Short mmCIF file of C-alpha atoms and ligand atoms in Angstrom, two decimals:
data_model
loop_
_atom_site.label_atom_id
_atom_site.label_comp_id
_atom_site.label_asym_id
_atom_site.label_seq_id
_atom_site.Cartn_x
_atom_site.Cartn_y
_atom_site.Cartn_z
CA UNK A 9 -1.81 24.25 15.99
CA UNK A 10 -1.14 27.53 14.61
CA UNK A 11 -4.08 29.62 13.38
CA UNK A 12 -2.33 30.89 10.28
CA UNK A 13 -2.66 27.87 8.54
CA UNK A 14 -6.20 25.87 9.16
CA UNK A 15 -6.46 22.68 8.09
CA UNK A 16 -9.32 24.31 5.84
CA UNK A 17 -7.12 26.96 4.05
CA UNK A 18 -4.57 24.36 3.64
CA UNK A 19 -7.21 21.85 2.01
CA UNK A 20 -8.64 25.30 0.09
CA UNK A 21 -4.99 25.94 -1.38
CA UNK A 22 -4.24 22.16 -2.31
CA UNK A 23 -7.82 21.99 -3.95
CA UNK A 24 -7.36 25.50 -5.78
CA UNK A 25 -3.49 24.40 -7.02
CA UNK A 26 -4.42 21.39 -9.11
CA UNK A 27 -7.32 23.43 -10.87
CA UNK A 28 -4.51 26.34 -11.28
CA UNK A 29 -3.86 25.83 -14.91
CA UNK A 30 -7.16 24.01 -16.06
CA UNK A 31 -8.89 27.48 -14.89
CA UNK A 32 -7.47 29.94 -17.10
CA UNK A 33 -7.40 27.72 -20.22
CA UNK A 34 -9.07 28.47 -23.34
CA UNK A 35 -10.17 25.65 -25.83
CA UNK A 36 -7.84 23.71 -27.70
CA UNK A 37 -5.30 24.83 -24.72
CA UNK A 38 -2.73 22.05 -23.34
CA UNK A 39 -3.59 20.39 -20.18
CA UNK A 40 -0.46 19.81 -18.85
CA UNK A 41 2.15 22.97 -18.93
CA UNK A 42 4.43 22.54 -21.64
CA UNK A 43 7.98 23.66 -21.00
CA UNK A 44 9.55 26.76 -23.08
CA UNK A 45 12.90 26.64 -24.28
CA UNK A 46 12.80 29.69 -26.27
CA UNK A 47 15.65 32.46 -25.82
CA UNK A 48 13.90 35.00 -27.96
CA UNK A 49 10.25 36.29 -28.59
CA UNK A 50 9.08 38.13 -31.46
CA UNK A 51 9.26 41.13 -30.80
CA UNK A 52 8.90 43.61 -33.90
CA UNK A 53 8.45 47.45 -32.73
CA UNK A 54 8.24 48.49 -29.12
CA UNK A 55 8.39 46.16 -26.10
CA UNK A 56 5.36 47.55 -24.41
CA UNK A 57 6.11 45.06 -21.54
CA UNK A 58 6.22 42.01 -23.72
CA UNK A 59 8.32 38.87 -23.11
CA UNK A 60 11.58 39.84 -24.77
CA UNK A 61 14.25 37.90 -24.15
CA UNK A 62 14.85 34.34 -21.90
CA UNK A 63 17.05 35.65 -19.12
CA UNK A 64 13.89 37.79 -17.75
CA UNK A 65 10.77 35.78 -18.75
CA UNK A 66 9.93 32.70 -19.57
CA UNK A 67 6.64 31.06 -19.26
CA UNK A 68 7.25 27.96 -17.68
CA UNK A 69 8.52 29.90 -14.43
CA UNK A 70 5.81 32.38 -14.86
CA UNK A 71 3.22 28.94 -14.85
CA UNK A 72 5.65 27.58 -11.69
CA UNK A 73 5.74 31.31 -10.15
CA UNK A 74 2.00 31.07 -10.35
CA UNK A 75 1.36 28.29 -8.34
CA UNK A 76 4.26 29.02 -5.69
CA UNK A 77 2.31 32.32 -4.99
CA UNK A 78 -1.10 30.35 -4.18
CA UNK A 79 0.85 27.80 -2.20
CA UNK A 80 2.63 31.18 -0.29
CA UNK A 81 -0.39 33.44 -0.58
CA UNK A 82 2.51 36.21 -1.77
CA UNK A 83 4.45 37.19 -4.79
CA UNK A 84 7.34 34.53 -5.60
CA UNK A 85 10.28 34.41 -7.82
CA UNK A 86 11.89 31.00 -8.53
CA UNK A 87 15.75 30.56 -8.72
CA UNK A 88 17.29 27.38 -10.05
CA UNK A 89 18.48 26.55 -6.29
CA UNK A 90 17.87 26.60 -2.65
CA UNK A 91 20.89 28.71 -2.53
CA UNK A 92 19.91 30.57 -5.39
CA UNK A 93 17.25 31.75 -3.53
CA UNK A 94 19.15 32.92 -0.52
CA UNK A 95 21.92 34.81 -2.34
CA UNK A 96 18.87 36.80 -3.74
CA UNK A 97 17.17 37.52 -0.48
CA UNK A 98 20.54 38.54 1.18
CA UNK A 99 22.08 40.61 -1.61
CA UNK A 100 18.92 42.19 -2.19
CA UNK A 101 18.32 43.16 1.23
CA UNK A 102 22.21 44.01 2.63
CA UNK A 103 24.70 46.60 1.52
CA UNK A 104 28.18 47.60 3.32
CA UNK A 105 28.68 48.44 6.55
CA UNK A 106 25.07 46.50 7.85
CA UNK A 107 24.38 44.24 10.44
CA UNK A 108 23.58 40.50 9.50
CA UNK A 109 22.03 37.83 12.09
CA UNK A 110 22.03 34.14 10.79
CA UNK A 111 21.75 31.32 13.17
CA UNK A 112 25.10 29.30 13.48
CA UNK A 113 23.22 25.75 13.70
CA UNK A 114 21.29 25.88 10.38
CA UNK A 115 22.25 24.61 6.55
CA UNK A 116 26.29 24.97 6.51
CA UNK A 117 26.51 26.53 3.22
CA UNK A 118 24.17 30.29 4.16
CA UNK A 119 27.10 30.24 6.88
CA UNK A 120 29.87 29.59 4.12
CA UNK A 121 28.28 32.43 1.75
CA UNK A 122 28.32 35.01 4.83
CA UNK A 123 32.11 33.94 5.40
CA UNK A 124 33.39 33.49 1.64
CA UNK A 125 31.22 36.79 0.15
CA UNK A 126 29.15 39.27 2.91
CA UNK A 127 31.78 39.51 4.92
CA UNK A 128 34.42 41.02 2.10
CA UNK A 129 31.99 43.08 1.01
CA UNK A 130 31.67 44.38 4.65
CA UNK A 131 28.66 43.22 5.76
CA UNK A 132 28.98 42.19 9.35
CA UNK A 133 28.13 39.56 10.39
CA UNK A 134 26.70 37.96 13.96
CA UNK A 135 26.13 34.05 14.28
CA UNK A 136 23.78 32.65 17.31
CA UNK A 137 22.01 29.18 18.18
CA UNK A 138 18.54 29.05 16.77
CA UNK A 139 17.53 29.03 20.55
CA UNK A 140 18.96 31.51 21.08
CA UNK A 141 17.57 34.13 18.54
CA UNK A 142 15.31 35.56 20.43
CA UNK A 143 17.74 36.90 23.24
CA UNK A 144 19.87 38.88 20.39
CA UNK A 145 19.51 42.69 20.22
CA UNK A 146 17.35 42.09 17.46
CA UNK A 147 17.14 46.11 16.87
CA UNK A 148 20.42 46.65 16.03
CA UNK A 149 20.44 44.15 12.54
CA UNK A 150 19.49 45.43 9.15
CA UNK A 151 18.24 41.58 8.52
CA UNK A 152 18.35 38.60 10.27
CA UNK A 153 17.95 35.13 8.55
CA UNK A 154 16.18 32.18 10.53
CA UNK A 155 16.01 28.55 10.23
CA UNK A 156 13.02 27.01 12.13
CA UNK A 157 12.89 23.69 12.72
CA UNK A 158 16.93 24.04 12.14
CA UNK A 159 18.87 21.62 9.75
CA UNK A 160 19.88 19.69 11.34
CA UNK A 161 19.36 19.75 15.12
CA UNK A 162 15.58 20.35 14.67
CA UNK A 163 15.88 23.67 16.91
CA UNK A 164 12.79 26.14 16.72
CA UNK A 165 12.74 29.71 17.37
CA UNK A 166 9.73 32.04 18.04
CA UNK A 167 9.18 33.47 14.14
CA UNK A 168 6.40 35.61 14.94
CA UNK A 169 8.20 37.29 18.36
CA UNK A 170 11.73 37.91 16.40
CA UNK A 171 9.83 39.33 12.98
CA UNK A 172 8.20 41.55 15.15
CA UNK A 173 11.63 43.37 17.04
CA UNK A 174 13.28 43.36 13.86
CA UNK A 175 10.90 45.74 12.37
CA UNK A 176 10.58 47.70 15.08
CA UNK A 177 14.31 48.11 14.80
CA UNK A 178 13.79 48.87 10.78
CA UNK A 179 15.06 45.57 9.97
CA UNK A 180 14.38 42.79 7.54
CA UNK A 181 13.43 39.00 8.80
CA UNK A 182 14.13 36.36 6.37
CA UNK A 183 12.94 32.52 7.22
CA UNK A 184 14.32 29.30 5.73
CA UNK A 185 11.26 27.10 5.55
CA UNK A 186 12.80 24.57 3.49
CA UNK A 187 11.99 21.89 6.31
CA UNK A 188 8.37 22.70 6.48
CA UNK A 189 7.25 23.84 2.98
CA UNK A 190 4.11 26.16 2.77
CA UNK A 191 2.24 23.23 4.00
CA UNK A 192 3.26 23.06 7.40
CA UNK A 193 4.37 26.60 8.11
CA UNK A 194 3.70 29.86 7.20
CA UNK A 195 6.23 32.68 7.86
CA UNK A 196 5.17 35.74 6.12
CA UNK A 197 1.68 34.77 8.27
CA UNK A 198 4.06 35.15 11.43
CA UNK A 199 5.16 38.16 10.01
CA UNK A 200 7.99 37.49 8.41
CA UNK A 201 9.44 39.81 5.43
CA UNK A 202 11.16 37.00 3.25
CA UNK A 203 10.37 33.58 2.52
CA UNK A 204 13.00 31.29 0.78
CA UNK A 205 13.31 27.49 -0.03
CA UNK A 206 14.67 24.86 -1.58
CA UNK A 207 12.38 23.43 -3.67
CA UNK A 208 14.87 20.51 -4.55
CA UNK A 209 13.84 18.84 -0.93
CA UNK A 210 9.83 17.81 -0.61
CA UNK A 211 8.60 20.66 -3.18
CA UNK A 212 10.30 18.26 -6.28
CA UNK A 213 9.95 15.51 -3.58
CA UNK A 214 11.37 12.54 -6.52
CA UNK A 215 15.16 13.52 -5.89
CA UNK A 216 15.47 14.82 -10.31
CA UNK A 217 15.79 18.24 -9.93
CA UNK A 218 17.29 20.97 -8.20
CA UNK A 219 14.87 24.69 -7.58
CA UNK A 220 14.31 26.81 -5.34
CA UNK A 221 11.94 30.64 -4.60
CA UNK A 222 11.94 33.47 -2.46
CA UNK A 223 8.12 34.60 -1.32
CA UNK A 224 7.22 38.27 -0.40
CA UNK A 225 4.20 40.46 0.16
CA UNK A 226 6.50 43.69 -0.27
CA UNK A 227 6.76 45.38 -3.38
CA UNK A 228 9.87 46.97 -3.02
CA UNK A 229 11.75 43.92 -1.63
CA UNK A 230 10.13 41.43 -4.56
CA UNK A 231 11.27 44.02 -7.41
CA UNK A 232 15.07 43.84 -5.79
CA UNK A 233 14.92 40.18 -5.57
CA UNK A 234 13.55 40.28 -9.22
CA UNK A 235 16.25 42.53 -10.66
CA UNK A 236 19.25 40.33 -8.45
CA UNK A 237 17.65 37.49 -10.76
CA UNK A 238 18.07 39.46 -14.08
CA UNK A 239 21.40 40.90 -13.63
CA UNK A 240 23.22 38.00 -11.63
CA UNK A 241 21.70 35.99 -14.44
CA UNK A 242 20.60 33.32 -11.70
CA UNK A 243 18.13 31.76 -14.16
CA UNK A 244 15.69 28.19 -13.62
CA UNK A 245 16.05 26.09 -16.47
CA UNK A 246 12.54 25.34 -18.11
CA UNK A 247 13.26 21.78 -17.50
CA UNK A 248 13.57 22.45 -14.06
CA UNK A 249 10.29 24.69 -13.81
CA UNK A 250 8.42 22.03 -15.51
CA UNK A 251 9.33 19.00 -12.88
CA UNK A 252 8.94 21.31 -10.14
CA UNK A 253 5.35 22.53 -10.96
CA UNK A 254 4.50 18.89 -11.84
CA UNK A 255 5.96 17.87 -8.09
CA UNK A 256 4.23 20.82 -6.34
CA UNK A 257 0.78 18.76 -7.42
CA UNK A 258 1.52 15.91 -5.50
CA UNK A 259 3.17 17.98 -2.48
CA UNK A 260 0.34 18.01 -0.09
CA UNK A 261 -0.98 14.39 -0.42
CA UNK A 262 3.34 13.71 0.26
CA UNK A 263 4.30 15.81 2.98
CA UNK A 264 1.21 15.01 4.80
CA UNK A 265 1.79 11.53 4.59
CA UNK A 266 5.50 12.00 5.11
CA UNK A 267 4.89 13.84 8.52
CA UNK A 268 2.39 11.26 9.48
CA UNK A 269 4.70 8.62 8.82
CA UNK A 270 7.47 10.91 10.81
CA UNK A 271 4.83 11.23 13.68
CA UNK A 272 3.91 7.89 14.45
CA UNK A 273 7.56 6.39 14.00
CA UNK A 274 9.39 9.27 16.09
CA UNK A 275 8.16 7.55 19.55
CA UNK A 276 8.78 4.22 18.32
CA UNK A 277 12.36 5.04 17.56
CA UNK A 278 12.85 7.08 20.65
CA UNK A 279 12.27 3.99 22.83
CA UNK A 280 14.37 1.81 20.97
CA UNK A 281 17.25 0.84 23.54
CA UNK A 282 20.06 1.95 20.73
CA UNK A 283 18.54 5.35 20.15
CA UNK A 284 20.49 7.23 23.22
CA UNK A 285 18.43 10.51 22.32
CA UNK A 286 15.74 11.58 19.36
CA UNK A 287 14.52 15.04 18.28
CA UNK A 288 11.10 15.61 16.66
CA UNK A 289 9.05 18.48 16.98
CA UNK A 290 5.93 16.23 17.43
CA UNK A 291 7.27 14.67 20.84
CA UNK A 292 5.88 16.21 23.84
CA UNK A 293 8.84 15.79 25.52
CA UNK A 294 10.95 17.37 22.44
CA UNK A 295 12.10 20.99 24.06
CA UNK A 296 10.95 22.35 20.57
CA UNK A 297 7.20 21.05 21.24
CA UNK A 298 5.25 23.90 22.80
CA UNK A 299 6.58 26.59 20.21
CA UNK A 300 5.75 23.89 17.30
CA UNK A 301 2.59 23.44 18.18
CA UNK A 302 2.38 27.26 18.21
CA UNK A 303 3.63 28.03 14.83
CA UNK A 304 3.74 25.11 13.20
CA UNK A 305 0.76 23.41 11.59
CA UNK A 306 2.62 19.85 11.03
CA UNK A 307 5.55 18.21 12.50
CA UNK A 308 7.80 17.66 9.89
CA UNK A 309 9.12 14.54 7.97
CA UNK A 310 12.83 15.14 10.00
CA UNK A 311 13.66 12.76 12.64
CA UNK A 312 17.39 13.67 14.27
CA UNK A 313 18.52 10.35 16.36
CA UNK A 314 21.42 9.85 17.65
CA UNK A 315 23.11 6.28 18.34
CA UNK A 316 26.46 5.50 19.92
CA UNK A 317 28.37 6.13 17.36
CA UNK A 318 29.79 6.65 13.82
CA UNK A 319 30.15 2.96 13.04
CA UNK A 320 27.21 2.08 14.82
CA UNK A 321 25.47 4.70 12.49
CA UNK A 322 26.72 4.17 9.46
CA UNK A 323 25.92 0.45 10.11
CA UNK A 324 22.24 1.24 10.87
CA UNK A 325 22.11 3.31 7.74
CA UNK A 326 23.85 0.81 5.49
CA UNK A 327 21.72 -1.98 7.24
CA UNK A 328 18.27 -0.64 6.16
CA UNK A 329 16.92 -1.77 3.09
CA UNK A 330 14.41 1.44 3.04
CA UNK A 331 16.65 3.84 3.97
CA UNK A 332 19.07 5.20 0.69
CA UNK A 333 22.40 6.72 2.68
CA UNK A 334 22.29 10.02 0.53
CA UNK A 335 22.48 13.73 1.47
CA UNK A 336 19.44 16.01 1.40
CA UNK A 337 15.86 14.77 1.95
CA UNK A 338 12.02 15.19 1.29
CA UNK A 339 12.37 12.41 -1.25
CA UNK A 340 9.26 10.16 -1.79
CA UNK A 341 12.31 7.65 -0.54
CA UNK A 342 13.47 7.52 2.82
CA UNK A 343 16.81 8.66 3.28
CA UNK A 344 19.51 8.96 6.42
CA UNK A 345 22.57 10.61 6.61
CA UNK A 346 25.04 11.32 9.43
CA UNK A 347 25.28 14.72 9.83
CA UNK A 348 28.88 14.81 11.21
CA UNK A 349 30.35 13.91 7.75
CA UNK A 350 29.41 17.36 6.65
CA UNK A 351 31.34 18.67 9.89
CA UNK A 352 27.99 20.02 11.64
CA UNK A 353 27.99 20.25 15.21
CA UNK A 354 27.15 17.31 16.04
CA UNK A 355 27.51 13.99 17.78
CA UNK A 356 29.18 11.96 15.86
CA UNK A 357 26.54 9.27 15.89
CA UNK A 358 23.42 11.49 15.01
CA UNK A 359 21.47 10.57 12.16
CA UNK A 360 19.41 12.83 9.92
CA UNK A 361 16.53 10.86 9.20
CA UNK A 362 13.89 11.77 6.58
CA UNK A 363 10.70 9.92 6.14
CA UNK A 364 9.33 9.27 2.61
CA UNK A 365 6.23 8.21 1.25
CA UNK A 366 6.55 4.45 2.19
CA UNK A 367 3.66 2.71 4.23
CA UNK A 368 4.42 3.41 7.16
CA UNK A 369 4.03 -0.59 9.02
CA UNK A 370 6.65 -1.46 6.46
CA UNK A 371 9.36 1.46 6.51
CA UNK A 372 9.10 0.99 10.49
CA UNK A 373 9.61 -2.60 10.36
CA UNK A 374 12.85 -2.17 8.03
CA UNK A 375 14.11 0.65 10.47
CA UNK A 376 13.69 -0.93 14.01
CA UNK A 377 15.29 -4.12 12.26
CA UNK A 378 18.22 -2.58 11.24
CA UNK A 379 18.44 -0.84 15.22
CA UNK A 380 18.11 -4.30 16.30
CA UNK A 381 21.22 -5.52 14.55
CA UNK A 382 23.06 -2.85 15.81
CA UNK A 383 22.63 -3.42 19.30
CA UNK A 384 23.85 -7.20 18.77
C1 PLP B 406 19.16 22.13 1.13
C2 PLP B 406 18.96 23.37 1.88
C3 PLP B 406 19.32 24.60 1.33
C4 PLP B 406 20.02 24.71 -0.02
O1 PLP B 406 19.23 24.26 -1.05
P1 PLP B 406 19.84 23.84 -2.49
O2 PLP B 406 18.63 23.59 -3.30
O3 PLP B 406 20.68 22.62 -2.25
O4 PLP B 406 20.67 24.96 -2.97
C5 PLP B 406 19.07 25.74 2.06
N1 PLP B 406 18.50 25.70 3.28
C6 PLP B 406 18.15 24.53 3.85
C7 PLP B 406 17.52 24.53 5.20
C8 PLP B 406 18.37 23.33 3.17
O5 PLP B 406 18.04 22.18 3.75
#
């Protein structure tokens, strides 16, 4: 288990989080946050740093930004998507003519925006395996952006090794923790530069909203990815803010539970004679398993399985009473979705599997039913 994340610290930061607010109250105050709509503030005179206007501050995200930062021990700003989020980190950090490293197995759509936008703007750009990370000439990128455990294949690479030759090289390392949350790994603790999520996965966790943040300890990068928020105008609704803050109460008591769940089904699955090969972290066996338990302080709510094939997956899915067939994941629901649709490189008959907050006898009863019909 990695040592930048104790089970104590982690108890310490879901303790302090739900006494966030209540701490900094004064009488008469509102419990609960209430959500800000406003567009304007008065504002008579000089603005002497005062909230001005609703496209740079808001107090809803400022309550939400609060609580990200104790989850992330480090400044964070929030953006109204996973993607959101990216964008910022990547146009803050990239200008024409530099290098960019992204891994070629993780979410599709960073890929897509490297393609569609960095490259006409001449950034270039170098894809890899996740695996394979660490073998790149890591000194010769101005940032490299890394996925660990990889969506969807569940690939890890060494964070703390590849952070470390990027700055040596003057670079910028940027990890996608979306699959982990603060809760079960801790980047900028591996010494990474950027964090960024999306906080529409476990973080919401009830499948209503979509959010997402970037995480920093450096000044100079946090004020960039600030400023990319004001003047792109890539805003969080209030709405949004408030559903998200109210989710990130319940996120430890969920993911834990989730990746318990994920941990005592994944070997029951794996030796199911229709499951021709599973990946989870947690598996001994699972080539990602030594560097997991290295850097990882949990092992994840994502199961990857793969079964003969696409009708014999898409009837498993279908078949399962507990399992809604749905993109994304990190819903309180289970969900499963093959991958393939999506065109990932996959087999055609792997399932991305992600365990909810249903007790676990039942939701493995449902499952290792519905891989029973299929074999028939
Ligand atoms: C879902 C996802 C994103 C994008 O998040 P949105 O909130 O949908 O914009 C980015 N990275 C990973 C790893 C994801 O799973």
């Amino acid at each position: 288990m990695s040592d930048q994340n104790t089970p104590d610290e982690m108890h310490q930061r879901a303790a302090g989080l739900l006494h966030l607010r209540g701490q900094g109250l004064a009488k008469g105050d509102p419990m609960a946050l209430p959500i800000t709509t406003s567009s304007m503030f008065h504002l008579p005179g000089d603005p002497d740093g005062a909230p001005g206007y609703g496209r740079v501050d808001n107090p809803t995200w400022e309550a939400l930004e609060h609580a990200l930062a104790l989850l992330e021990d480090a400044e964070c700003v929030a953006f109204p998507s996973g993607m959101a989020a990216i964008s910022a980190a990547l146009f803050a950090t990239l200008k024409t003519g530099d290098r960019l490293l992204i891994p070629s197995d993780g979410y599709y759509v960073t890929r897509a925006l490297g393609a569609e936008f960095l490259a006409g703007l001449g950034v270039e750009i170098t894809e890899r395996p996740t695996t394979e990370m660490a073998e790149a000439d890591l000194h010769s990128f101005d940032v490299v952006l890394l996925e660990s455990p990889s969506n969807p294949g569940l690939d890890l690479c060494d964070i703390a090794r590849i952070s470390k030759s990027v700055r040596a090289g003057g670079g910028v390392t940027i990890v996608d923790n979306t699959t982990m949350t603060p809760f079960g790994q801790r980047p900028l603790d591996l010494g990474a530069d950027i964090v960024v999520a999306s906080d529409t996965k476990a973080p919401g966790g009830h499948s209503d909203l979509l959010m997402g943040h970037v995480a920093t300890r450096d000044e100079k990068l946090l004020a960039r990815m600030r400023d990319w928020r004001k003047m792109s105008g890539a805003i969080v609704s209030p709405h949004a803010a408030w559903a998200l803050h109210r989710g990130l109460e319940t996120l430890e008591l969920r993911f834990t539970r989730m990746c318990d769940s994920a941990g005592w089904l994944a070997p029951r699955l794996a030796a199911h004679p229709a499951v021709m090969s599973l990946r989870y972290p947690g598996l001994p066996k699972d080539p990602s398993y030594d560097l997991a338990r290295q850097q990882m302080s949990h092992m994840g709510f994502l199961i990857g399985l793969t079964l003969a094939d696409k009708e014999t997956a898409e009837r498993f899915i279908e078949g399962c009473p507990l399992l809604r067939p749905a993109t994304s994941f990190g819903g309180v629901h289970s969900s499963a979705e093959r991958r393939k649709r999506w065109g990932d490189e996959v087999a055609d008959g792997f399932v991305r599997l992600s365990v909810g907050c249903e007790p676990k006898q039942v939701l493995a009863a449902e499952i290792l039913a519905s891989l029973d019909r299929i074999q028939r």
